[in-house]
């Protein structure tokens, strides 16, 4: 088979399965409305849960940061790219989340790759929740460690897998709030199971940070659990982009030696770190509480309305509300019908979710109004008939 034939075949297979992914150009894709080709849609597909991507204070902080520092960091943090703006943000994050140290990464994907690659050796074992994000499972399967998966949120099965003989170190991996189902992990039970075997727990709280718990400190804080490694990302609740790893002093020192994404990659622009500090200040403030309350109201309103509609939806208390339809073509058709009514949603298909569970992944945000949620419910009702 030639290169060209291989590529054509792969694309053809995706097309035939209604699984071809396409990007649609939008004029603006975060916040309450998505605009595209001059048309305005109510946006139920962004992860901008608190509506901070458009917040004037965050925008201004980025502008002021750019005026002070320029637009680029000039190099990795090991060269000249670790500025006072990065340091201030790391210290504030560590303090807020109750860890000795925080290290910034340019994205959650990069953070997960870096941490798992830097920590895992040949005789080690990773035991990950089966529904963990692609960035975690990919890093785990690329690492020299053995990868085992436990049934979703099943602490008993995690314990059983960790009990099997292992010559090296073991790392248990889960998420705070799961990205496709919106449910939460039982972190205390998972951490207990890990501790019994001297395993460490890594929690990726991409969808919990800023949104869950007191001051938006996230899922782990809400459940009173302190995983050895906590990953938080800033492209969702924080409304910006980037990520941080929260850990002990020695793990941070170790990652600065061995995490290649920190050593061989340009650090985030300092202006972005300034914007993130502004975003974090809002997340922690009374305004943050108000935004979380608005989001909670929208979740309750949506769940209540959904009960009378003929859709299967797992029990999610988070901003992520999946509506499971089963096959790919039905999910695409439903998304299309909603768009015709001015509602922007994305159909999520395998391999992002297990086969046969194609779904609409609806996301509610603090930027929505009650009438937006009503419009969404009404559009779902019409589309279901
Ligand atoms: C979105 C997401 C990531 C990736 O974070 P980015 O900053 O967007 O690269 C990692 N883990 C989980 C669970 C996510 O949902």
Coordinates of N, CA and C in Angstrom, one line a residue, residues 104-265:
X104 N 3.5 25.5 35.7 CA 2.6 25.8 34.5 C 3.0 25.0 33.3
X105 N 2.0 24.7 32.5 CA 2.2 24.0 31.2 C 1.4 24.8 30.2
X106 N 1.7 24.6 28.9 CA 1.0 25.4 27.9 C -0.4 24.8 27.7
X107 N -0.6 23.6 28.0 CA -2.0 23.0 27.8 C -2.1 21.8 28.8
X108 N -3.4 21.4 29.0 CA -3.6 20.2 29.7 C -3.1 19.0 29.0
X109 N -3.2 19.0 27.7 CA -2.7 17.8 27.0 C -1.2 17.7 27.2
X110 N -0.5 18.8 27.1 CA 1.0 18.8 27.3 C 1.3 18.4 28.8
X111 N 0.6 18.9 29.7 CA 0.8 18.6 31.1 C 0.7 17.1 31.4
X112 N -0.3 16.5 30.8 CA -0.5 15.0 31.0 C 0.6 14.2 30.4
X113 N 0.9 14.6 29.1 CA 2.0 13.9 28.5 C 3.3 14.0 29.3
X114 N 3.6 15.2 29.7 CA 4.9 15.5 30.4 C 5.0 14.8 31.7
X115 N 3.9 14.8 32.5 CA 4.0 14.2 33.8 C 4.1 12.7 33.7
X116 N 3.3 12.1 32.9 CA 3.3 10.7 32.8 C 4.6 10.2 32.2
X117 N 5.1 10.9 31.1 CA 6.4 10.5 30.5 C 7.5 10.6 31.5
X118 N 7.5 11.7 32.3 CA 8.6 11.9 33.2 C 8.6 10.9 34.4
X119 N 7.4 10.5 34.8 CA 7.4 9.7 36.0 C 7.5 8.2 35.8
X120 N 7.0 7.7 34.7 CA 6.8 6.2 34.5 C 8.0 5.5 33.9
X121 N 8.4 4.5 34.6 CA 9.5 3.6 34.1 C 9.0 2.3 33.7
X122 N 9.9 1.5 33.2 CA 9.6 0.2 32.6 C 8.8 -0.8 33.5
X123 N 9.2 -0.9 34.7 CA 8.5 -1.9 35.5 C 7.3 -1.4 36.2
X124 N 6.9 -0.2 35.9 CA 5.8 0.4 36.6 C 4.5 0.0 36.0
X125 N 3.4 0.4 36.7 CA 2.1 0.1 36.2 C 1.2 1.4 36.4
X126 N 0.4 1.6 35.3 CA -0.6 2.7 35.4 C -2.0 2.0 35.4
X127 N -2.8 2.4 36.4 CA -4.2 1.9 36.4 C -5.1 3.1 36.3
X128 N -5.7 3.2 35.1 CA -6.5 4.4 34.8 C -8.0 4.0 34.6
X129 N -8.8 5.0 35.0 CA -10.3 4.8 34.7 C -10.4 4.7 33.2
X130 N -11.3 3.7 32.9 CA -11.5 3.4 31.5 C -12.0 4.6 30.6
X131 N -12.6 5.6 31.3 CA -13.1 6.7 30.5 C -12.2 7.9 30.6
X132 N -11.0 7.7 31.0 CA -10.1 8.9 31.1 C -9.9 9.5 29.8
X133 N -9.6 10.8 29.8 CA -9.4 11.6 28.6 C -8.2 11.1 27.8
X134 N -8.4 11.3 26.5 CA -7.4 10.9 25.5 C -6.0 11.3 25.9
X135 N -5.8 12.5 26.4 CA -4.5 12.9 26.7 C -3.8 12.0 27.8
X136 N -4.6 11.5 28.7 CA -4.1 10.6 29.7 C -3.9 9.2 29.2
X137 N -4.8 8.7 28.5 CA -4.7 7.3 28.0 C -3.6 7.2 27.0
X138 N -3.5 8.3 26.1 CA -2.4 8.2 25.1 C -1.0 8.3 25.8
X139 N -0.9 9.2 26.8 CA 0.4 9.3 27.5 C 0.7 7.9 28.2
X140 N -0.3 7.3 28.7 CA -0.1 6.1 29.5 C 0.3 5.0 28.5
X141 N -0.4 4.9 27.3 CA 0.0 3.8 26.4 C 1.3 4.1 25.7
X142 N 1.8 5.3 25.6 CA 3.1 5.6 25.1 C 4.2 5.3 26.1
X143 N 3.9 5.3 27.3 CA 4.9 5.2 28.3 C 5.4 3.8 28.4
X144 N 6.6 3.5 28.9 CA 7.0 2.1 29.0 C 6.3 1.3 30.1
X145 N 5.5 2.0 30.9 CA 4.8 1.3 32.0 C 3.7 0.4 31.4
X146 N 3.3 -0.6 32.2 CA 2.1 -1.4 31.8 C 0.9 -0.5 32.1
X147 N -0.1 -0.6 31.2 CA -1.4 0.1 31.3 C -2.5 -0.9 31.6
X148 N -3.2 -0.7 32.7 CA -4.4 -1.4 33.0 C -5.5 -0.4 33.2
X149 N -6.7 -0.8 32.8 CA -7.9 0.2 33.0 C -8.9 -0.5 33.9
X150 N -9.4 0.4 34.8 CA -10.5 -0.1 35.7 C -11.8 0.4 35.2
X151 N -12.9 -0.4 35.5 CA -14.2 0.0 35.1 C -14.5 1.4 35.7
X152 N -15.3 2.2 35.0 CA -15.5 3.6 35.3 C -15.9 3.8 36.8
X153 N -15.2 4.5 37.5 CA -15.5 4.9 38.9 C -15.5 3.7 39.9
X154 N -14.9 2.6 39.5 CA -15.0 1.4 40.3 C -13.7 1.2 41.2
X155 N -13.8 1.7 42.4 CA -12.7 1.7 43.3 C -12.3 0.3 43.6
X156 N -13.3 -0.6 43.7 CA -13.0 -2.0 44.0 C -12.1 -2.6 42.9
X157 N -12.4 -2.3 41.7 CA -11.6 -2.9 40.6 C -10.2 -2.2 40.5
X158 N -10.2 -1.0 40.9 CA -8.8 -0.3 40.9 C -8.0 -1.0 42.0
X159 N -8.6 -1.3 43.2 CA -7.8 -1.9 44.2 C -7.4 -3.3 43.8
X160 N -8.2 -4.1 43.1 CA -7.9 -5.4 42.7 C -6.7 -5.4 41.7
X161 N -6.7 -4.4 40.8 CA -5.6 -4.3 39.8 C -4.3 -3.9 40.5
X162 N -4.5 -3.0 41.4 CA -3.2 -2.5 42.1 C -2.6 -3.7 43.0
X163 N -3.5 -4.6 43.4 CA -3.1 -5.7 44.3 C -2.2 -6.7 43.5
X164 N -2.3 -6.7 42.2 CA -1.5 -7.7 41.5 C 0.0 -7.3 41.6
X165 N 0.8 -8.3 41.6 CA 2.3 -8.1 41.9 C 2.8 -7.1 40.8
X166 N 3.6 -6.2 41.3 CA 4.3 -5.2 40.4 C 5.7 -4.9 41.0
X167 N 6.7 -4.9 40.1 CA 8.0 -4.7 40.6 C 8.3 -3.2 40.8
X168 N 7.6 -2.4 40.1 CA 7.9 -0.9 40.1 C 6.9 -0.1 40.9
X169 N 6.7 1.1 40.5 CA 5.8 2.0 41.2 C 4.4 2.0 40.4
X170 N 3.4 2.3 41.1 CA 2.1 2.3 40.5 C 1.4 3.7 40.6
X171 N 0.8 4.0 39.5 CA 0.1 5.3 39.4 C -1.4 5.1 39.0
X172 N -2.3 5.5 39.9 CA -3.7 5.5 39.6 C -4.1 6.8 38.9
X173 N -5.0 6.7 37.9 CA -5.3 7.9 37.2 C -6.8 8.0 37.0
X174 N -7.3 9.2 37.3 CA -8.8 9.5 37.1 C -9.0 11.0 36.8
X175 N -10.2 11.3 36.6 CA -10.6 12.7 36.4 C -11.5 13.2 37.6
X176 N -11.6 14.4 37.8 CA -12.5 15.0 38.8 C -13.9 14.9 38.3
X177 N -14.1 15.5 37.2 CA -15.4 15.5 36.5 C -15.1 14.9 35.1
X178 N -15.9 13.9 34.7 CA -15.6 13.3 33.4 C -16.1 14.1 32.2
X179 N -15.2 14.2 31.2 CA -15.5 15.2 30.2 C -16.6 14.8 29.3
X180 N -17.0 13.6 29.2 CA -18.0 13.2 28.2 C -19.3 12.8 28.9
X181 N -19.3 12.4 30.2 CA -20.5 12.0 31.0 C -20.9 13.1 32.0
X182 N -19.9 13.9 32.4 CA -20.2 14.9 33.4 C -20.4 14.4 34.8
X183 N -20.1 13.1 35.0 CA -20.2 12.6 36.4 C -18.9 12.8 37.1
X184 N -18.9 12.6 38.5 CA -17.7 12.9 39.3 C -17.1 11.5 39.7
X185 N -15.8 11.5 39.9 CA -15.1 10.3 40.4 C -15.2 10.3 42.0
X186 N -15.3 9.1 42.5 CA -15.3 8.9 44.0 C -13.9 9.0 44.5
X187 N -13.4 10.2 44.6 CA -11.9 10.4 44.8 C -11.4 9.8 46.1
X188 N -12.3 9.9 47.2 CA -11.8 9.4 48.5 C -11.5 7.8 48.4
X189 N -12.5 7.1 47.8 CA -12.4 5.7 47.7 C -11.2 5.3 46.8
X190 N -11.0 6.1 45.7 CA -9.9 5.8 44.8 C -8.6 6.0 45.5
X191 N -8.5 7.1 46.2 CA -7.3 7.4 46.9 C -6.9 6.4 48.0
X192 N -8.0 5.9 48.7 CA -7.8 4.9 49.7 C -7.2 3.6 49.1
X193 N -7.8 3.2 47.9 CA -7.3 2.0 47.2 C -5.9 2.2 46.8
X194 N -5.5 3.4 46.3 CA -4.2 3.7 45.9 C -3.2 3.6 47.1
X195 N -3.6 4.3 48.2 CA -2.7 4.3 49.3 C -2.3 3.0 49.9
X196 N -3.3 2.1 49.8 CA -3.1 0.7 50.4 C -1.9 0.0 49.7
X197 N -1.7 0.4 48.4 CA -0.6 -0.3 47.7 C 0.6 0.7 47.4
X198 N 0.6 1.8 48.2 CA 1.7 2.8 48.0 C 1.7 3.4 46.6
X199 N 0.5 3.3 46.0 CA 0.4 3.9 44.7 C 0.1 5.4 44.8
X200 N 0.5 6.2 43.9 CA 0.1 7.6 43.8 C -1.2 7.8 43.0
X201 N -1.9 8.8 43.3 CA -3.1 9.1 42.6 C -2.9 10.4 41.8
X202 N -3.2 10.4 40.5 CA -3.2 11.6 39.6 C -4.7 11.9 39.3
X203 N -5.1 13.1 39.6 CA -6.5 13.5 39.3 C -6.4 14.7 38.3
X204 N -7.0 14.5 37.1 CA -7.1 15.5 36.1 C -8.4 16.2 36.3
X205 N -8.4 17.4 36.8 CA -9.6 18.1 37.1 C -10.0 19.2 36.1
X206 N -9.7 18.9 34.9 CA -10.0 19.9 33.8 C -11.4 20.5 33.9
X207 N -12.4 19.7 34.2 CA -13.7 20.2 34.2 C -14.3 20.6 35.6
X208 N -13.4 20.4 36.6 CA -13.9 20.7 37.9 C -13.3 22.0 38.5
X209 N -12.1 22.4 38.0 CA -11.4 23.5 38.6 C -12.2 24.8 38.2
X210 N -12.3 25.7 39.1 CA -13.1 26.9 38.9 C -14.6 26.7 39.1
X211 N -15.1 25.5 39.0 CA -16.5 25.3 38.9 C -17.0 24.6 40.2
X212 N -16.3 23.6 40.6 CA -16.7 22.8 41.7 C -16.1 23.3 43.0
X213 N -16.9 23.1 44.1 CA -16.3 23.3 45.5 C -16.2 24.8 45.8
X214 N -15.9 24.9 47.1 CA -15.7 26.2 47.7 C -14.6 27.0 46.9
X215 N -15.0 28.3 46.6 CA -14.0 29.2 45.8 C -13.7 28.5 44.4
X216 N -14.4 27.5 44.0 CA -14.0 26.9 42.7 C -12.8 26.1 42.8
X217 N -12.4 25.6 44.0 CA -11.1 24.9 44.1 C -11.1 23.5 43.5
X218 N -12.3 23.1 43.1 CA -12.3 21.9 42.3 C -12.8 20.7 43.0
X219 N -12.8 19.5 42.3 CA -13.4 18.3 42.7 C -12.6 17.7 43.9
X220 N -11.3 17.8 43.9 CA -10.5 17.1 45.0 C -10.8 17.9 46.3
X221 N -10.7 19.2 46.2 CA -10.9 20.0 47.4 C -12.4 19.8 47.9
X222 N -13.3 19.7 47.0 CA -14.7 19.5 47.4 C -14.9 18.2 48.1
X223 N -14.2 17.2 47.7 CA -14.3 15.8 48.3 C -13.3 15.6 49.4
X224 N -12.6 16.7 49.7 CA -11.6 16.6 50.8 C -10.5 15.6 50.6
X225 N -10.0 15.5 49.3 CA -9.0 14.5 49.0 C -7.8 15.3 48.4
X226 N -6.6 14.9 48.7 CA -5.4 15.6 48.2 C -4.6 14.6 47.4
X227 N -4.9 14.5 46.1 CA -4.1 13.5 45.3 C -2.7 14.0 45.3
X228 N -1.7 13.0 45.1 CA -0.3 13.4 45.0 C 0.0 14.3 43.8
X229 N -0.8 14.1 42.7 CA -0.7 14.9 41.5 C -2.0 15.4 41.1
X230 N -2.2 16.7 41.0 CA -3.4 17.3 40.6 C -3.1 18.1 39.4
X231 N -3.9 17.8 38.3 CA -3.7 18.6 37.1 C -4.9 19.5 36.9
X232 N -4.7 20.8 36.7 CA -5.8 21.7 36.5 C -5.5 22.4 35.1
X233 N -6.6 22.6 34.4 CA -6.4 23.3 33.1 C -7.2 24.6 33.0
X234 N -6.8 25.5 32.2 CA -7.3 26.8 32.2 C -8.1 27.2 30.9
X235 N -8.4 26.2 30.1 CA -9.1 26.4 28.8 C -10.6 26.3 29.1
X236 N -11.0 25.8 30.3 CA -12.4 25.6 30.5 C -13.0 26.6 31.5
X237 N -13.1 26.2 32.8 CA -13.7 27.2 33.7 C -12.9 28.5 33.8
X238 N -11.6 28.5 33.6 CA -10.9 29.8 33.6 C -11.1 30.6 32.4
X239 N -11.6 30.0 31.3 CA -11.9 30.8 30.1 C -10.7 31.2 29.3
X240 N -9.5 30.7 29.6 CA -8.3 31.1 28.9 C -7.7 29.9 28.2
X241 N -6.5 29.5 28.7 CA -5.8 28.3 28.1 C -4.6 28.1 29.0
X242 N -4.1 26.8 28.9 CA -2.9 26.5 29.7 C -3.3 25.5 30.8
X243 N -2.3 25.1 31.6 CA -2.6 24.1 32.7 C -1.5 24.3 33.7
X244 N -1.8 23.6 34.9 CA -0.8 23.5 35.9 C -0.8 22.1 36.6
X245 N 0.4 21.7 37.1 CA 0.4 20.5 37.9 C 0.7 21.0 39.3
X246 N -0.1 20.5 40.2 CA 0.1 20.8 41.6 C 0.7 19.6 42.3
X247 N 1.7 19.8 43.1 CA 2.5 18.6 43.6 C 3.4 19.1 44.8
X248 N 4.2 18.1 45.3 CA 5.1 18.4 46.4 C 6.3 19.2 45.8
X249 N 7.1 19.7 46.8 CA 8.4 20.4 46.4 C 9.3 19.4 45.6
X250 N 9.4 18.2 46.1 CA 10.4 17.3 45.4 C 9.9 16.9 44.0
X251 N 8.6 16.7 43.9 CA 8.1 16.3 42.6 C 8.2 17.5 41.6
X252 N 8.0 18.7 42.1 CA 8.2 19.8 41.2 C 9.7 19.9 40.7
X253 N 10.6 19.7 41.7 CA 12.0 19.8 41.3 C 12.3 18.7 40.3
X254 N 11.7 17.5 40.6 CA 12.0 16.4 39.6 C 11.4 16.7 38.2
X255 N 10.2 17.3 38.2 CA 9.6 17.6 36.9 C 10.5 18.6 36.1
X256 N 11.0 19.6 36.9 CA 11.9 20.6 36.2 C 13.1 19.9 35.6
X257 N 13.5 18.8 36.2 CA 14.7 18.1 35.6 C 14.2 17.2 34.4
X258 N 13.1 16.5 34.5 CA 12.8 15.4 33.6 C 11.5 15.6 32.7
X259 N 10.7 16.6 33.0 CA 9.6 16.8 32.1 C 10.0 17.6 30.9
X260 N 10.1 16.9 29.8 CA 10.7 17.5 28.6 C 9.8 18.6 28.0
X261 N 8.5 18.6 28.3 CA 7.7 19.7 27.8 C 8.1 21.0 28.5
X262 N 8.6 20.9 29.7 CA 9.1 22.2 30.3 C 10.4 22.6 29.9
X263 N 11.2 21.7 29.4 CA 12.6 22.0 29.1 C 12.8 22.4 27.7
X264 N 12.1 21.8 26.8 CA 12.3 22.0 25.3 C 11.2 22.7 24.6
X265 N 10.4 23.4 25.4 CA 9.2 24.1 24.8 C 9.1 25.5 25.3

